[in-house]
């Protein structure tokens, strides 16, 4: 229910996602690139050809305002109507802001390291259709020989706590969820218990506010959610009648160590997500 391709920061094409899902014996897969639906057509064509059920989705970048700081919130949006104007506008705005932010980060990095805007763009495999992020800067640094892997670059100059980091301006989590629901989609909070991404994570009350905006599900089974957080999130889901999903957050070989299918979602839950969605499972 949570996979990335070359249309954002994954290393594999949508066709390869569908092929690898089939090779692994999965019953289906979801494409959820960051802030875009650009990979949907290729993924759907591959899914039809290979007879692999496909859920079309997107992982939306959002935040929760917290005093002067922000909690980063990722919202999985499945099976929404891609013509929903509000949602499409939010995606377009976030992608534009990602570009502006990347240009600033790369300009600062280029003073101290052998990378350039061109070398970062070279890493965006679908050119303008790729949602650009720090992973593409990491790949450029690896290509220049500064680091050995993406992970090393994230531990180094691309760290959120480092001097080169610039945040991306995003909609609030409640704005994102409202727009997803407005487009008939199914909304889930991704890896909401992860302390790898935020020092402070969403509280019960903040998650409740998301439920009040129409949130459908919590991604409980994700490698960054600790056992304690899984217990907490499962309890909240039960209390508020939310669906519980698992996500691999697969980015392909060289993208992230996460394996395709390392977390999965049961058939009854997928069926309910399909029932709620505005567009069919391919
Ligand atoms: P950004 O949204 O541009 O700030 O970049 C964050 C993205 O980088 C996340 O969506 C992850 O997919 C990816 N990421 C974060 N940490 C790592 C890491 N250590 N190795 C590889 N990818 C990472
Ligand atoms: Fe990513
Ligand atoms: Fe995410
Ligand atoms: Zn993800």
Short mmCIF file of C-alpha atoms and ligand atoms in Angstrom, two decimals:
data_model
loop_
_atom_site.label_atom_id
_atom_site.label_comp_id
_atom_site.label_asym_id
_atom_site.label_seq_id
_atom_site.Cartn_x
_atom_site.Cartn_y
_atom_site.Cartn_z
CA UNK A 1 0.00 0.00 0.00
CA UNK A 2 3.07 2.28 0.04
CA UNK A 3 5.57 2.17 -2.83
CA UNK A 4 7.72 4.72 -4.67
CA UNK A 5 9.03 4.74 -8.24
CA UNK A 6 11.21 6.93 -10.48
CA UNK A 7 8.33 9.42 -10.56
CA UNK A 8 9.57 10.48 -7.11
CA UNK A 9 12.51 9.11 -5.13
CA UNK A 10 12.24 5.41 -5.97
CA UNK A 11 14.86 3.77 -8.17
CA UNK A 12 12.48 1.48 -10.10
CA UNK A 13 9.93 2.25 -12.82
CA UNK A 14 6.20 1.64 -12.29
CA UNK A 15 6.51 -1.38 -14.62
CA UNK A 16 9.29 -2.79 -12.42
CA UNK A 17 7.14 -2.20 -9.31
CA UNK A 18 4.34 -4.30 -10.82
CA UNK A 19 6.77 -6.97 -12.03
CA UNK A 20 8.55 -7.24 -8.68
CA UNK A 21 5.24 -7.38 -6.81
CA UNK A 22 4.24 -10.31 -8.98
CA UNK A 23 7.59 -12.06 -8.57
CA UNK A 24 7.23 -11.74 -4.81
CA UNK A 25 3.81 -13.37 -4.96
CA UNK A 26 1.88 -10.37 -3.65
CA UNK A 27 -1.85 -10.14 -4.37
CA UNK A 28 -1.45 -6.55 -5.52
CA UNK A 29 0.46 -3.33 -5.03
CA UNK A 30 -0.09 0.40 -4.64
CA UNK A 31 1.91 3.15 -6.34
CA UNK A 32 2.29 6.11 -3.96
CA UNK A 33 4.91 8.52 -5.23
CA UNK A 34 5.46 11.77 -3.35
CA UNK A 35 3.06 14.57 -4.37
CA UNK A 36 2.23 13.28 -7.85
CA UNK A 37 0.07 10.91 -9.90
CA UNK A 38 2.48 11.03 -12.84
CA UNK A 39 3.34 7.32 -12.63
CA UNK A 40 -0.26 6.11 -12.69
CA UNK A 41 -0.65 5.50 -16.43
CA UNK A 42 2.51 3.44 -16.77
CA UNK A 43 1.67 1.48 -13.61
CA UNK A 44 -1.92 0.82 -14.72
CA UNK A 45 -0.80 -0.37 -18.16
CA UNK A 46 1.69 -2.75 -16.55
CA UNK A 47 -0.90 -3.97 -14.05
CA UNK A 48 -3.41 -4.77 -16.80
CA UNK A 49 -0.79 -6.50 -18.87
CA UNK A 50 0.49 -8.64 -16.01
CA UNK A 51 -2.87 -9.19 -14.30
CA UNK A 52 -1.69 -7.65 -11.03
CA UNK A 53 -4.25 -5.62 -9.03
CA UNK A 54 -3.02 -2.04 -8.63
CA UNK A 55 -4.13 0.72 -6.28
CA UNK A 56 -3.33 4.16 -7.62
CA UNK A 57 -2.30 6.61 -4.94
CA UNK A 58 0.05 9.35 -3.79
CA UNK A 59 1.98 10.11 -0.61
CA UNK A 60 1.26 13.74 0.20
CA UNK A 61 3.78 15.89 2.05
CA UNK A 62 2.10 17.88 4.82
CA UNK A 63 2.79 19.23 8.31
CA UNK A 64 1.28 19.98 11.66
CA UNK A 65 2.10 23.49 12.91
CA UNK A 66 3.72 23.33 16.34
CA UNK A 67 4.67 26.74 17.67
CA UNK A 68 7.49 27.95 15.45
CA UNK A 69 8.30 24.40 14.36
CA UNK A 70 6.46 21.82 12.28
CA UNK A 71 5.78 18.13 12.63
CA UNK A 72 6.28 16.52 9.22
CA UNK A 73 3.19 14.50 8.30
CA UNK A 74 2.89 12.18 5.28
CA UNK A 75 -0.63 11.35 4.16
CA UNK A 76 -1.26 8.39 1.86
CA UNK A 77 -4.08 9.16 -0.58
CA UNK A 78 -5.49 6.16 -2.41
CA UNK A 79 -8.01 5.94 -5.26
CA UNK A 80 -8.85 9.62 -5.49
CA UNK A 81 -10.23 11.29 -8.60
CA UNK A 82 -7.13 12.78 -10.27
CA UNK A 83 -9.27 15.58 -11.74
CA UNK A 84 -10.11 16.86 -8.25
CA UNK A 85 -8.94 20.46 -8.63
CA UNK A 86 -8.08 21.26 -5.02
CA UNK A 87 -5.87 18.21 -4.65
CA UNK A 88 -4.17 18.69 -8.03
CA UNK A 89 -3.41 22.29 -7.08
CA UNK A 90 -1.89 21.25 -3.76
CA UNK A 91 0.35 18.74 -5.55
CA UNK A 92 1.42 21.33 -8.12
CA UNK A 93 2.20 23.85 -5.39
CA UNK A 94 4.20 21.40 -3.30
CA UNK A 95 6.21 20.23 -6.30
CA UNK A 96 6.99 23.85 -7.19
CA UNK A 97 8.11 24.52 -3.63
CA UNK A 98 10.21 21.36 -3.65
CA UNK A 99 12.01 22.70 -6.73
CA UNK A 100 12.62 26.09 -5.13
CA UNK A 101 13.90 24.44 -1.96
CA UNK A 102 16.13 22.05 -3.90
CA UNK A 103 17.68 24.96 -5.81
CA UNK A 104 18.55 26.72 -2.55
CA UNK A 105 19.99 23.58 -0.95
CA UNK A 106 22.00 22.69 -4.05
CA UNK A 107 23.34 26.26 -4.41
CA UNK A 108 24.59 26.13 -0.82
CA UNK A 109 25.96 22.59 -1.15
CA UNK A 110 27.71 23.49 -4.42
CA UNK A 111 29.94 25.96 -2.56
CA UNK A 112 31.45 23.11 -0.55
CA UNK A 113 30.85 19.95 -2.60
CA UNK A 114 31.24 18.97 -6.27
CA UNK A 115 27.57 19.02 -7.23
CA UNK A 116 25.50 21.31 -9.43
CA UNK A 117 21.83 21.86 -10.27
CA UNK A 118 22.42 19.95 -13.54
CA UNK A 119 23.97 16.98 -11.74
CA UNK A 120 20.94 16.80 -9.41
CA UNK A 121 18.50 17.09 -12.33
CA UNK A 122 20.37 14.21 -14.02
CA UNK A 123 19.24 12.02 -11.11
CA UNK A 124 15.54 12.81 -11.71
CA UNK A 125 14.87 9.89 -14.05
CA UNK A 126 11.58 11.21 -15.43
CA UNK A 127 12.86 14.82 -15.75
CA UNK A 128 10.14 17.37 -14.92
CA UNK A 129 7.65 14.60 -14.10
CA UNK A 130 9.81 13.44 -11.17
CA UNK A 131 9.02 14.92 -7.75
CA UNK A 132 12.45 16.16 -6.64
CA UNK A 133 13.74 15.67 -3.11
CA UNK A 134 16.83 15.16 -1.02
CA UNK A 135 17.31 11.62 -2.42
CA UNK A 136 18.20 13.14 -5.81
CA UNK A 137 20.76 15.39 -4.12
CA UNK A 138 22.07 12.28 -2.35
CA UNK A 139 22.38 10.45 -5.67
CA UNK A 140 24.29 13.39 -7.17
CA UNK A 141 26.68 13.38 -4.19
CA UNK A 142 27.15 9.62 -4.60
CA UNK A 143 27.77 10.06 -8.35
CA UNK A 144 30.40 12.70 -7.51
CA UNK A 145 32.12 10.27 -5.15
CA UNK A 146 31.40 12.28 -1.98
CA UNK A 147 29.43 9.45 -0.37
CA UNK A 148 29.08 5.74 -0.99
CA UNK A 149 25.29 5.47 -0.51
CA UNK A 150 22.14 7.55 -0.21
CA UNK A 151 21.97 6.70 3.47
CA UNK A 152 25.49 8.05 4.03
CA UNK A 153 24.50 11.33 2.39
CA UNK A 154 21.41 11.57 4.62
CA UNK A 155 23.59 10.93 7.67
CA UNK A 156 25.97 13.60 6.36
CA UNK A 157 25.28 16.93 4.66
CA UNK A 158 21.62 16.22 3.86
CA UNK A 159 20.67 15.70 7.51
CA UNK A 160 17.66 17.61 8.76
CA UNK A 161 19.86 18.85 11.60
CA UNK A 162 22.70 19.95 9.33
CA UNK A 163 23.46 23.47 8.04
CA UNK A 164 22.34 22.78 4.47
CA UNK A 165 18.82 21.62 5.27
CA UNK A 166 15.93 23.74 4.05
CA UNK A 167 12.35 22.61 4.78
CA UNK A 168 9.70 22.32 2.06
CA UNK A 169 6.56 24.40 2.50
CA UNK A 170 3.58 22.06 2.55
CA UNK A 171 -0.14 22.16 3.33
CA UNK A 172 -1.26 21.32 6.85
CA UNK A 173 -2.30 17.73 7.52
CA UNK A 174 -5.95 18.72 7.92
CA UNK A 175 -5.88 20.68 4.64
CA UNK A 176 -4.36 17.66 2.90
CA UNK A 177 -6.92 15.22 4.30
CA UNK A 178 -9.84 17.51 3.42
CA UNK A 179 -8.57 17.82 -0.15
CA UNK A 180 -8.15 14.04 -0.46
CA UNK A 181 -11.70 13.45 0.83
CA UNK A 182 -12.99 16.21 -1.46
CA UNK A 183 -11.51 14.22 -4.39
CA UNK A 184 -13.20 11.02 -3.19
CA UNK A 185 -9.94 9.43 -2.01
CA UNK A 186 -9.08 7.26 0.97
CA UNK A 187 -6.67 8.91 3.43
CA UNK A 188 -4.16 7.32 5.80
CA UNK A 189 -1.47 8.76 8.06
CA UNK A 190 1.82 7.16 6.97
CA UNK A 191 4.46 6.10 9.54
CA UNK A 192 2.82 8.42 12.06
CA UNK A 193 4.66 6.83 15.01
CA UNK A 194 8.14 7.35 13.54
CA UNK A 195 10.67 9.13 15.73
CA UNK A 196 13.21 8.86 12.89
CA UNK A 197 11.46 11.77 11.16
CA UNK A 198 10.22 13.94 14.01
CA UNK A 199 11.39 14.55 17.53
CA UNK A 200 7.76 15.17 18.47
CA UNK A 201 5.09 13.00 16.83
CA UNK A 202 1.35 13.61 16.46
CA UNK A 203 -0.58 13.36 19.74
CA UNK A 204 -3.84 11.48 20.20
CA UNK A 205 -5.73 14.80 20.01
CA UNK A 206 -3.97 15.78 16.78
CA UNK A 207 -4.77 12.40 15.21
CA UNK A 208 -8.37 12.85 16.41
CA UNK A 209 -8.51 16.18 14.55
CA UNK A 210 -7.45 14.30 11.41
CA UNK A 211 -10.27 11.79 11.99
CA UNK A 212 -12.69 14.70 12.23
CA UNK A 213 -11.51 15.78 8.74
CA UNK A 214 -12.34 12.34 7.33
CA UNK A 215 -9.16 10.32 7.91
CA UNK A 216 -9.80 6.66 7.02
CA UNK A 217 -6.75 4.73 8.18
CA UNK A 218 -3.51 4.53 10.12
CA UNK A 219 -0.42 2.89 8.64
CA UNK A 220 0.42 0.88 11.75
CA UNK A 221 2.76 -1.72 10.26
CA UNK A 222 5.73 0.31 9.01
CA UNK A 223 9.35 -0.38 9.91
CA UNK A 224 9.75 3.01 11.60
CA UNK A 225 6.82 2.50 14.02
CA UNK A 226 8.11 0.94 17.25
CA UNK A 227 6.19 -1.88 19.01
CA UNK A 228 4.97 0.68 21.58
CA UNK A 229 3.70 3.00 18.86
CA UNK A 230 2.01 0.11 17.02
CA UNK A 231 0.15 -0.76 20.21
CA UNK A 232 -0.87 2.86 20.73
CA UNK A 233 -1.97 3.35 17.11
CA UNK A 234 -3.89 0.06 17.03
CA UNK A 235 -5.76 1.20 20.14
CA UNK A 236 -6.65 4.54 18.56
CA UNK A 237 -7.79 2.80 15.37
CA UNK A 238 -10.06 0.50 17.36
CA UNK A 239 -11.45 3.37 19.44
CA UNK A 240 -12.23 5.56 16.43
CA UNK A 241 -13.12 2.90 13.86
CA UNK A 242 -10.13 3.50 11.60
CA UNK A 243 -8.73 0.98 9.14
CA UNK A 244 -5.27 -0.42 9.93
CA UNK A 245 -2.78 -0.85 7.10
CA UNK A 246 0.79 -1.99 6.59
CA UNK A 247 3.24 -0.28 4.25
CA UNK A 248 6.68 -1.27 3.00
CA UNK A 249 7.61 2.26 1.90
CA UNK A 250 9.55 0.54 -0.85
CA UNK A 251 11.93 2.73 -2.85
CA UNK A 252 13.66 0.00 -4.89
CA UNK A 253 17.20 -1.32 -4.62
CA UNK A 254 19.59 1.52 -3.81
CA UNK A 255 16.67 3.72 -2.81
CA UNK A 256 16.11 2.40 0.70
CA UNK A 257 16.71 -0.97 2.35
CA UNK A 258 12.94 -1.54 2.70
CA UNK A 259 11.86 -4.72 0.88
CA UNK A 260 8.76 -4.89 -1.30
CA UNK A 261 6.06 -6.63 0.73
CA UNK A 262 7.89 -6.42 4.07
CA UNK A 263 4.61 -5.07 5.44
CA UNK A 264 1.24 -5.90 3.95
CA UNK A 265 -2.44 -5.19 4.38
CA UNK A 266 -5.12 -7.85 4.77
CA UNK A 267 -7.58 -8.53 1.94
CA UNK A 268 -10.66 -7.35 3.87
CA UNK A 269 -9.05 -3.96 4.55
CA UNK A 270 -7.98 -3.57 0.93
CA UNK A 271 -11.52 -4.44 -0.15
CA UNK A 272 -12.93 -1.75 2.14
CA UNK A 273 -10.43 0.81 0.82
CA UNK A 274 -11.47 -0.14 -2.73
CA UNK A 275 -15.14 0.26 -1.77
CA UNK A 276 -14.51 3.76 -0.40
CA UNK A 277 -12.37 4.98 -3.32
CA UNK A 278 -13.57 7.21 -6.17
CA UNK A 279 -11.77 5.22 -8.88
CA UNK A 280 -11.48 1.46 -9.31
CA UNK A 281 -8.57 -0.79 -8.46
CA UNK A 282 -6.95 -1.60 -11.80
P1 LIG B 1 12.62 15.35 1.30
O1 LIG B 1 11.14 15.08 1.28
O2 LIG B 1 13.10 15.91 0.00
O3 LIG B 1 13.07 16.14 2.49
O4 LIG B 1 13.35 13.94 1.42
C1 LIG B 1 12.87 12.97 2.28
C2 LIG B 1 12.80 11.63 1.56
O5 LIG B 1 14.08 11.06 1.57
C3 LIG B 1 11.88 10.64 2.25
O6 LIG B 1 10.66 10.55 1.58
C4 LIG B 1 12.61 9.34 2.14
O7 LIG B 1 12.07 8.57 1.12
C5 LIG B 1 14.01 9.67 1.76
N1 LIG B 1 14.99 9.31 2.82
C6 LIG B 1 15.05 9.79 4.08
N2 LIG B 1 16.09 9.25 4.75
C7 LIG B 1 16.71 8.42 3.89
C8 LIG B 1 17.86 7.56 3.96
N3 LIG B 1 18.59 7.48 5.09
N4 LIG B 1 18.18 6.84 2.88
C9 LIG B 1 17.46 6.94 1.75
N5 LIG B 1 16.38 7.72 1.61
C10 LIG B 1 16.01 8.46 2.65
FE1 LIG B 2 10.62 8.85 -0.30
FE1 LIG B 3 6.74 9.00 3.88
ZN1 LIG B 4 6.95 6.82 1.48
#
